[in-house]
Coordinates of C-alpha atoms in Angstrom, one line a residue:
X1 CA -80.6 -89.5 3.0
X2 CA -83.9 -90.7 1.5
X3 CA -85.7 -90.0 4.7
X4 CA -84.4 -86.5 4.7
X5 CA -85.6 -85.9 1.1
X6 CA -89.1 -87.3 1.8
X7 CA -89.2 -85.1 5.0
X8 CA -89.0 -82.0 2.7
X9 CA -92.4 -82.6 1.2
X10 CA -94.6 -81.8 4.1
X11 CA -97.8 -79.7 4.4
X12 CA -95.7 -76.7 5.4
X13 CA -93.9 -76.9 2.0
X14 CA -97.2 -76.5 0.1
X15 CA -98.5 -73.9 2.5
X16 CA -95.3 -71.8 1.9
X17 CA -95.6 -72.5 -1.9
X18 CA -99.1 -70.8 -1.9
X19 CA -98.0 -67.9 0.3
X20 CA -94.9 -67.2 -1.8
X21 CA -96.7 -67.5 -5.1
X22 CA -99.6 -65.2 -4.3
X23 CA -97.9 -61.8 -4.7
X24 CA -96.3 -63.0 -7.9
X25 CA -99.7 -64.3 -9.2
X26 CA -101.3 -60.9 -8.4
X27 CA -98.6 -58.9 -10.1
X28 CA -98.5 -61.2 -13.1
X29 CA -102.2 -60.8 -13.6
X30 CA -101.6 -57.1 -13.8
X31 CA -98.6 -57.6 -16.1
X32 CA -100.9 -59.5 -18.5
X33 CA -102.7 -56.4 -19.4
X34 CA -99.7 -54.3 -20.2
X35 CA -98.2 -57.2 -22.1
X36 CA -101.3 -57.6 -24.3
X37 CA -101.4 -53.8 -24.8
X38 CA -97.8 -53.9 -26.2
X39 CA -96.1 -52.4 -23.2
X40 CA -93.1 -53.9 -21.5
X41 CA -93.6 -52.9 -17.9
X42 CA -90.5 -53.8 -15.9
X43 CA -91.5 -51.3 -13.2
X44 CA -93.8 -53.8 -11.5
X45 CA -91.3 -54.4 -8.8
X46 CA -91.3 -50.8 -7.7
X47 CA -95.1 -50.8 -7.9
X48 CA -95.2 -53.7 -5.5
X49 CA -92.8 -52.2 -3.1
X50 CA -94.6 -48.8 -2.9
X51 CA -97.9 -50.7 -2.6
X52 CA -96.5 -52.6 0.4
X53 CA -95.2 -49.5 2.1
X54 CA -98.4 -47.5 1.6
X55 CA -100.5 -50.4 2.8
X56 CA -98.6 -50.5 6.1
X57 CA -98.6 -46.7 6.5
X58 CA -102.4 -46.3 6.2
X59 CA -103.1 -49.5 8.1
X60 CA -101.0 -47.9 10.9
X61 CA -102.6 -44.5 10.7
X62 CA -106.2 -45.8 10.6
X63 CA -105.6 -49.0 12.5
X64 CA -107.5 -50.7 9.7
X65 CA -106.2 -53.3 7.2
X66 CA -108.9 -52.4 4.6
X67 CA -107.8 -48.8 4.6
X68 CA -104.2 -50.0 4.0
X69 CA -105.4 -52.1 1.0
X70 CA -107.5 -49.2 -0.4
X71 CA -104.6 -46.7 -0.4
X72 CA -102.3 -49.4 -1.9
X73 CA -104.7 -49.7 -4.8
X74 CA -104.9 -45.9 -5.1
X75 CA -101.1 -45.5 -5.2
X76 CA -101.1 -48.3 -7.8
X77 CA -103.5 -46.4 -10.0
X78 CA -101.4 -43.3 -9.6
X79 CA -98.2 -45.0 -10.6
X80 CA -100.0 -46.8 -13.5
X81 CA -101.1 -43.4 -14.8
X82 CA -97.6 -42.0 -14.4
X83 CA -96.1 -44.9 -16.3
X84 CA -98.7 -44.6 -19.1
X85 CA -98.2 -40.8 -19.3
X86 CA -94.5 -41.1 -20.1
X87 CA -94.5 -44.4 -22.0
X88 CA -97.7 -44.1 -24.1
X89 CA -98.4 -40.4 -24.3
X90 CA -94.9 -38.9 -24.3
X91 CA -93.3 -41.9 -26.1
X92 CA -90.5 -42.2 -23.5
X93 CA -88.5 -45.4 -23.4
X94 CA -90.4 -48.0 -21.4
X95 CA -87.3 -49.7 -20.1
X96 CA -86.0 -46.3 -18.7
X97 CA -89.3 -45.4 -17.1
X98 CA -89.7 -48.8 -15.6
X99 CA -86.2 -48.7 -14.2
X100 CA -86.9 -45.2 -12.8
X101 CA -90.0 -46.5 -11.0
X102 CA -88.0 -49.3 -9.4
X103 CA -85.1 -47.0 -8.3
X104 CA -87.5 -44.4 -7.0
X105 CA -89.6 -47.0 -5.1
X106 CA -86.5 -48.3 -3.3
X107 CA -85.2 -44.8 -2.4
X108 CA -88.5 -43.2 -1.3
X109 CA -89.6 -46.1 0.8
X110 CA -86.3 -46.2 2.7
X111 CA -86.3 -42.4 3.1
X112 CA -89.8 -42.1 4.4
X113 CA -89.4 -45.2 6.7
X114 CA -86.3 -43.6 8.3
X115 CA -87.1 -39.9 8.3
X116 CA -90.8 -39.9 8.9
X117 CA -91.5 -43.0 10.9
X118 CA -88.0 -43.3 12.4
X119 CA -87.7 -47.0 11.6
X120 CA -84.6 -48.8 10.2
X121 CA -84.7 -52.0 8.3
X122 CA -88.0 -53.4 9.4
X123 CA -91.1 -51.6 10.7
X124 CA -93.1 -53.8 13.1
X125 CA -95.9 -52.3 15.3
X126 CA -99.0 -53.6 17.1
X127 CA -100.8 -50.7 15.4
X128 CA -100.3 -52.2 12.0
X129 CA -103.4 -54.2 11.4
X130 CA -103.0 -57.2 9.1
X131 CA -105.5 -59.2 7.2
X132 CA -107.0 -62.0 9.3
X133 CA -106.6 -65.6 8.0
X134 CA -109.8 -67.2 6.6
X135 CA -110.8 -70.7 7.7
X136 CA -113.0 -72.2 5.0
X137 CA -115.9 -74.2 6.6
X138 CA -116.0 -77.9 5.9
X139 CA -112.8 -77.7 3.9
X140 CA -110.7 -76.9 6.9
X141 CA -111.8 -80.2 8.6
X142 CA -110.5 -82.4 5.7
X143 CA -107.2 -84.0 6.6
X144 CA -104.1 -82.6 4.8
X145 CA -106.2 -80.9 2.1
X146 CA -107.8 -78.6 4.7
X147 CA -104.3 -77.7 6.1
X148 CA -103.0 -76.9 2.6
X149 CA -106.0 -74.9 1.2
X150 CA -107.4 -73.2 4.3
X151 CA -106.2 -70.6 6.7
X152 CA -104.8 -67.9 4.4
X153 CA -105.5 -64.2 4.0
X154 CA -108.2 -63.0 1.6
X155 CA -105.7 -62.2 -1.2
X156 CA -104.7 -65.8 -1.6
X157 CA -108.2 -66.8 -2.5
X158 CA -108.8 -63.7 -4.6
X159 CA -105.7 -64.4 -6.6
X160 CA -107.2 -67.8 -7.7
X161 CA -110.5 -66.0 -8.7
X162 CA -108.6 -63.3 -10.5
X163 CA -107.0 -65.9 -12.8
X164 CA -110.5 -66.8 -14.1
X165 CA -111.8 -63.2 -14.1
X166 CA -108.8 -61.9 -16.0
X167 CA -109.1 -64.7 -18.6
X168 CA -112.8 -63.8 -19.1
X169 CA -112.0 -60.1 -19.3
X170 CA -109.3 -60.5 -21.9
X171 CA -111.0 -63.1 -24.1
X172 CA -114.7 -62.7 -23.6
X173 CA -115.3 -58.9 -23.2
X174 CA -115.0 -56.0 -25.7
X175 CA -112.6 -54.2 -23.5
X176 CA -110.3 -57.2 -23.4
X177 CA -110.4 -57.5 -27.1
X178 CA -109.6 -53.7 -27.5
X179 CA -106.7 -54.0 -25.1
X180 CA -105.2 -56.9 -27.1
X181 CA -105.9 -55.1 -30.3
X182 CA -104.1 -52.0 -29.0
X183 CA -101.0 -54.0 -28.7
X184 CA -101.3 -56.1 -31.8
X185 CA -103.2 -53.9 -34.4
X186 CA -103.5 -50.4 -33.0
X187 CA -104.2 -48.9 -36.5
X188 CA -107.1 -51.3 -37.1
X189 CA -108.5 -50.5 -33.6
X190 CA -108.3 -46.8 -34.4
X191 CA -110.1 -47.4 -37.7
X192 CA -112.9 -49.1 -35.7
X193 CA -113.3 -45.9 -33.7
X194 CA -111.5 -47.0 -30.5
X195 CA -108.6 -45.0 -29.2
X196 CA -105.6 -47.4 -28.7
X197 CA -103.9 -44.8 -26.4
X198 CA -106.9 -45.0 -24.0
X199 CA -106.7 -48.8 -24.0
X200 CA -103.0 -48.7 -23.2
X201 CA -103.8 -46.3 -20.3
X202 CA -106.4 -48.7 -19.0
X203 CA -104.0 -51.6 -19.2
X204 CA -101.3 -49.6 -17.3
X205 CA -103.9 -48.6 -14.6
X206 CA -105.1 -52.2 -14.2
X207 CA -101.4 -53.3 -13.8
X208 CA -100.9 -50.7 -11.1
X209 CA -104.0 -52.0 -9.2
X210 CA -102.9 -55.6 -9.2
X211 CA -99.3 -54.6 -8.2
X212 CA -100.8 -52.5 -5.4
X213 CA -102.8 -55.6 -4.2
X214 CA -99.6 -57.7 -4.4
X215 CA -97.8 -55.2 -2.2
X216 CA -100.6 -55.1 0.2
X217 CA -100.6 -58.9 0.5
X218 CA -96.9 -58.9 1.2
X219 CA -97.1 -56.4 4.0
X220 CA -100.5 -57.1 5.5
X221 CA -101.5 -60.5 4.4
X222 CA -98.2 -62.3 4.6
X223 CA -95.7 -60.7 7.0
X224 CA -97.8 -58.0 8.7
X225 CA -94.8 -55.5 8.6
X226 CA -92.7 -53.6 6.2
X227 CA -89.1 -54.4 5.4
X228 CA -86.8 -52.4 3.1
X229 CA -86.7 -53.9 -0.3
X230 CA -89.4 -56.5 0.6
X231 CA -90.6 -56.9 -3.0
X232 CA -87.3 -58.9 -3.5
X233 CA -87.5 -58.8 -7.3
X234 CA -91.0 -60.3 -7.3
X235 CA -92.0 -57.8 -10.0
X236 CA -89.3 -59.2 -12.3
X237 CA -90.3 -62.7 -11.5
X238 CA -93.9 -61.8 -12.4
X239 CA -92.8 -60.3 -15.7
X240 CA -90.9 -63.5 -16.4
X241 CA -94.0 -65.6 -15.6
X242 CA -96.0 -63.5 -18.0
X243 CA -93.5 -64.1 -20.8
X244 CA -93.1 -67.8 -19.9
X245 CA -96.8 -68.3 -19.8
X246 CA -97.3 -66.6 -23.1
X247 CA -99.6 -64.0 -21.5
X248 CA -102.2 -66.7 -20.9
X249 CA -103.7 -66.4 -17.3
X250 CA -103.8 -70.1 -16.4
X251 CA -100.3 -70.7 -17.8
X252 CA -99.0 -67.6 -16.0
X253 CA -100.6 -68.9 -12.8
X254 CA -98.8 -72.2 -13.2
X255 CA -95.4 -70.4 -13.7
X256 CA -96.0 -68.3 -10.6
X257 CA -96.9 -71.4 -8.6
X258 CA -93.6 -73.0 -9.8
X259 CA -91.7 -70.0 -8.5
X260 CA -93.5 -70.3 -5.2
X261 CA -92.7 -74.0 -5.0
X262 CA -89.0 -73.5 -5.8
X263 CA -88.7 -70.7 -3.2
X264 CA -90.4 -72.8 -0.5
X265 CA -88.3 -75.8 -1.4
X266 CA -85.2 -73.7 -1.2
X267 CA -85.9 -72.9 2.4
X268 CA -86.6 -76.5 3.2
X269 CA -83.3 -77.6 1.6
X270 CA -81.4 -75.6 4.2
X271 CA -82.5 -78.3 6.7
X272 CA -80.5 -81.0 4.9
X273 CA -77.3 -78.9 4.8
X274 CA -77.6 -77.0 1.5
X275 CA -76.1 -73.5 1.9
X276 CA -78.7 -70.8 2.3
X277 CA -77.0 -68.6 -0.4
X278 CA -77.5 -71.4 -2.9
X279 CA -81.1 -72.1 -2.0
X280 CA -82.0 -68.4 -2.1
X281 CA -80.7 -68.3 -5.7
X282 CA -82.8 -71.3 -7.0
X283 CA -86.0 -69.4 -7.9
X284 CA -84.1 -66.6 -9.7
X285 CA -81.8 -69.1 -11.5
X286 CA -84.9 -70.9 -12.6
X287 CA -86.4 -67.6 -13.9
X288 CA -83.2 -67.0 -16.0
X289 CA -83.4 -70.5 -17.4
X290 CA -87.1 -69.9 -18.2
X291 CA -86.2 -66.8 -20.2
X292 CA -83.4 -68.5 -22.0
X293 CA -85.7 -71.3 -22.9
X294 CA -88.3 -68.9 -24.2
X295 CA -85.7 -67.0 -26.3
X296 CA -84.3 -70.2 -27.8
X297 CA -87.7 -71.6 -28.5
X298 CA -88.8 -68.3 -30.2
X299 CA -85.7 -68.2 -32.3
X300 CA -86.1 -71.8 -33.3
X301 CA -89.7 -71.2 -34.4
X302 CA -88.7 -68.2 -36.4
X303 CA -86.0 -70.2 -38.2
X304 CA -88.4 -73.1 -38.9
X305 CA -91.0 -70.7 -40.2
X306 CA -88.4 -69.0 -42.4
X307 CA -87.3 -72.4 -43.8
X308 CA -90.9 -73.4 -44.6
X309 CA -91.5 -70.1 -46.3
X310 CA -88.3 -70.4 -48.3
X311 CA -89.2 -74.0 -49.4
X312 CA -92.7 -72.8 -50.4
X313 CA -91.2 -70.0 -52.5
X314 CA -88.7 -72.4 -54.1
X315 CA -91.5 -74.9 -54.9
X316 CA -93.6 -72.1 -56.4
X317 CA -90.7 -70.8 -58.4
X318 CA -89.9 -74.3 -59.7
X319 CA -93.6 -74.8 -60.7
X320 CA -93.6 -71.5 -62.6
X321 CA -90.3 -72.4 -64.3
X322 CA -91.7 -75.7 -65.8
X323 CA -92.7 -75.4 -69.4
X324 CA -96.4 -75.5 -70.0
X325 CA -97.8 -78.4 -71.8

């Protein structure tokens, strides 16, 4: 039994962890912007799905992976603008609009896949050009480490760089400060002469771009095909990672890697007799537990803060009630 357990932790496990985590990392980096801007974007799953479909379509039409990525980004920008128009400008309910995006994405991709391209379920073609894996010089020759860290598509390495760049953008640039202020103190930002609505639009567009890249990675950098519903709730997982990581890029990255590890481990557990239905549920069960933990922790902090404030008020009242000498 012990041999079976140790056999789970192979190079392949960590390779699959990185591959599975990458689309979640990319989408979560986009979700950071809307979270800081005070927008709850649960439509990221639909953005990823449409991005994956558009990437495959234009890769197929132009026989070019970069063209697929480009149009995935363009459609991400369009959906981001659509979301911001209704949520920010027209004051529509963000939950309703996000759900609408998800439902529309699932329906329109299936409809176009079947009616225009005459494919059912999965679209695989030699004319769909995927992103070639990159072997990093020197690193690829290092035993074990080279196998784990080398040989992925461009998006895997970009996702690591984006964690640093997003942190710098949010905490070291004026636009990052304005986006955070748009969510926390929009009236103060407006007093300073910056339009908070414009910052919210920018955050939504950036979220669309990153979700488009996440979708392109799924269909061109990971599987090199399109499958109906291939986003597989990764947008919701990304949203949970943003909340669990308290909208801090390195922490969000760690949460996404945890999801990737659990998903990869779930697949490996099938080899030791664990039912596939159970292993498939592990990452999502963990996500639910993460959200429960966050909610309980937040409520506990609020209660503790309220108790401290109450004690301070009681002490102040008692001090005032004492007769002066």
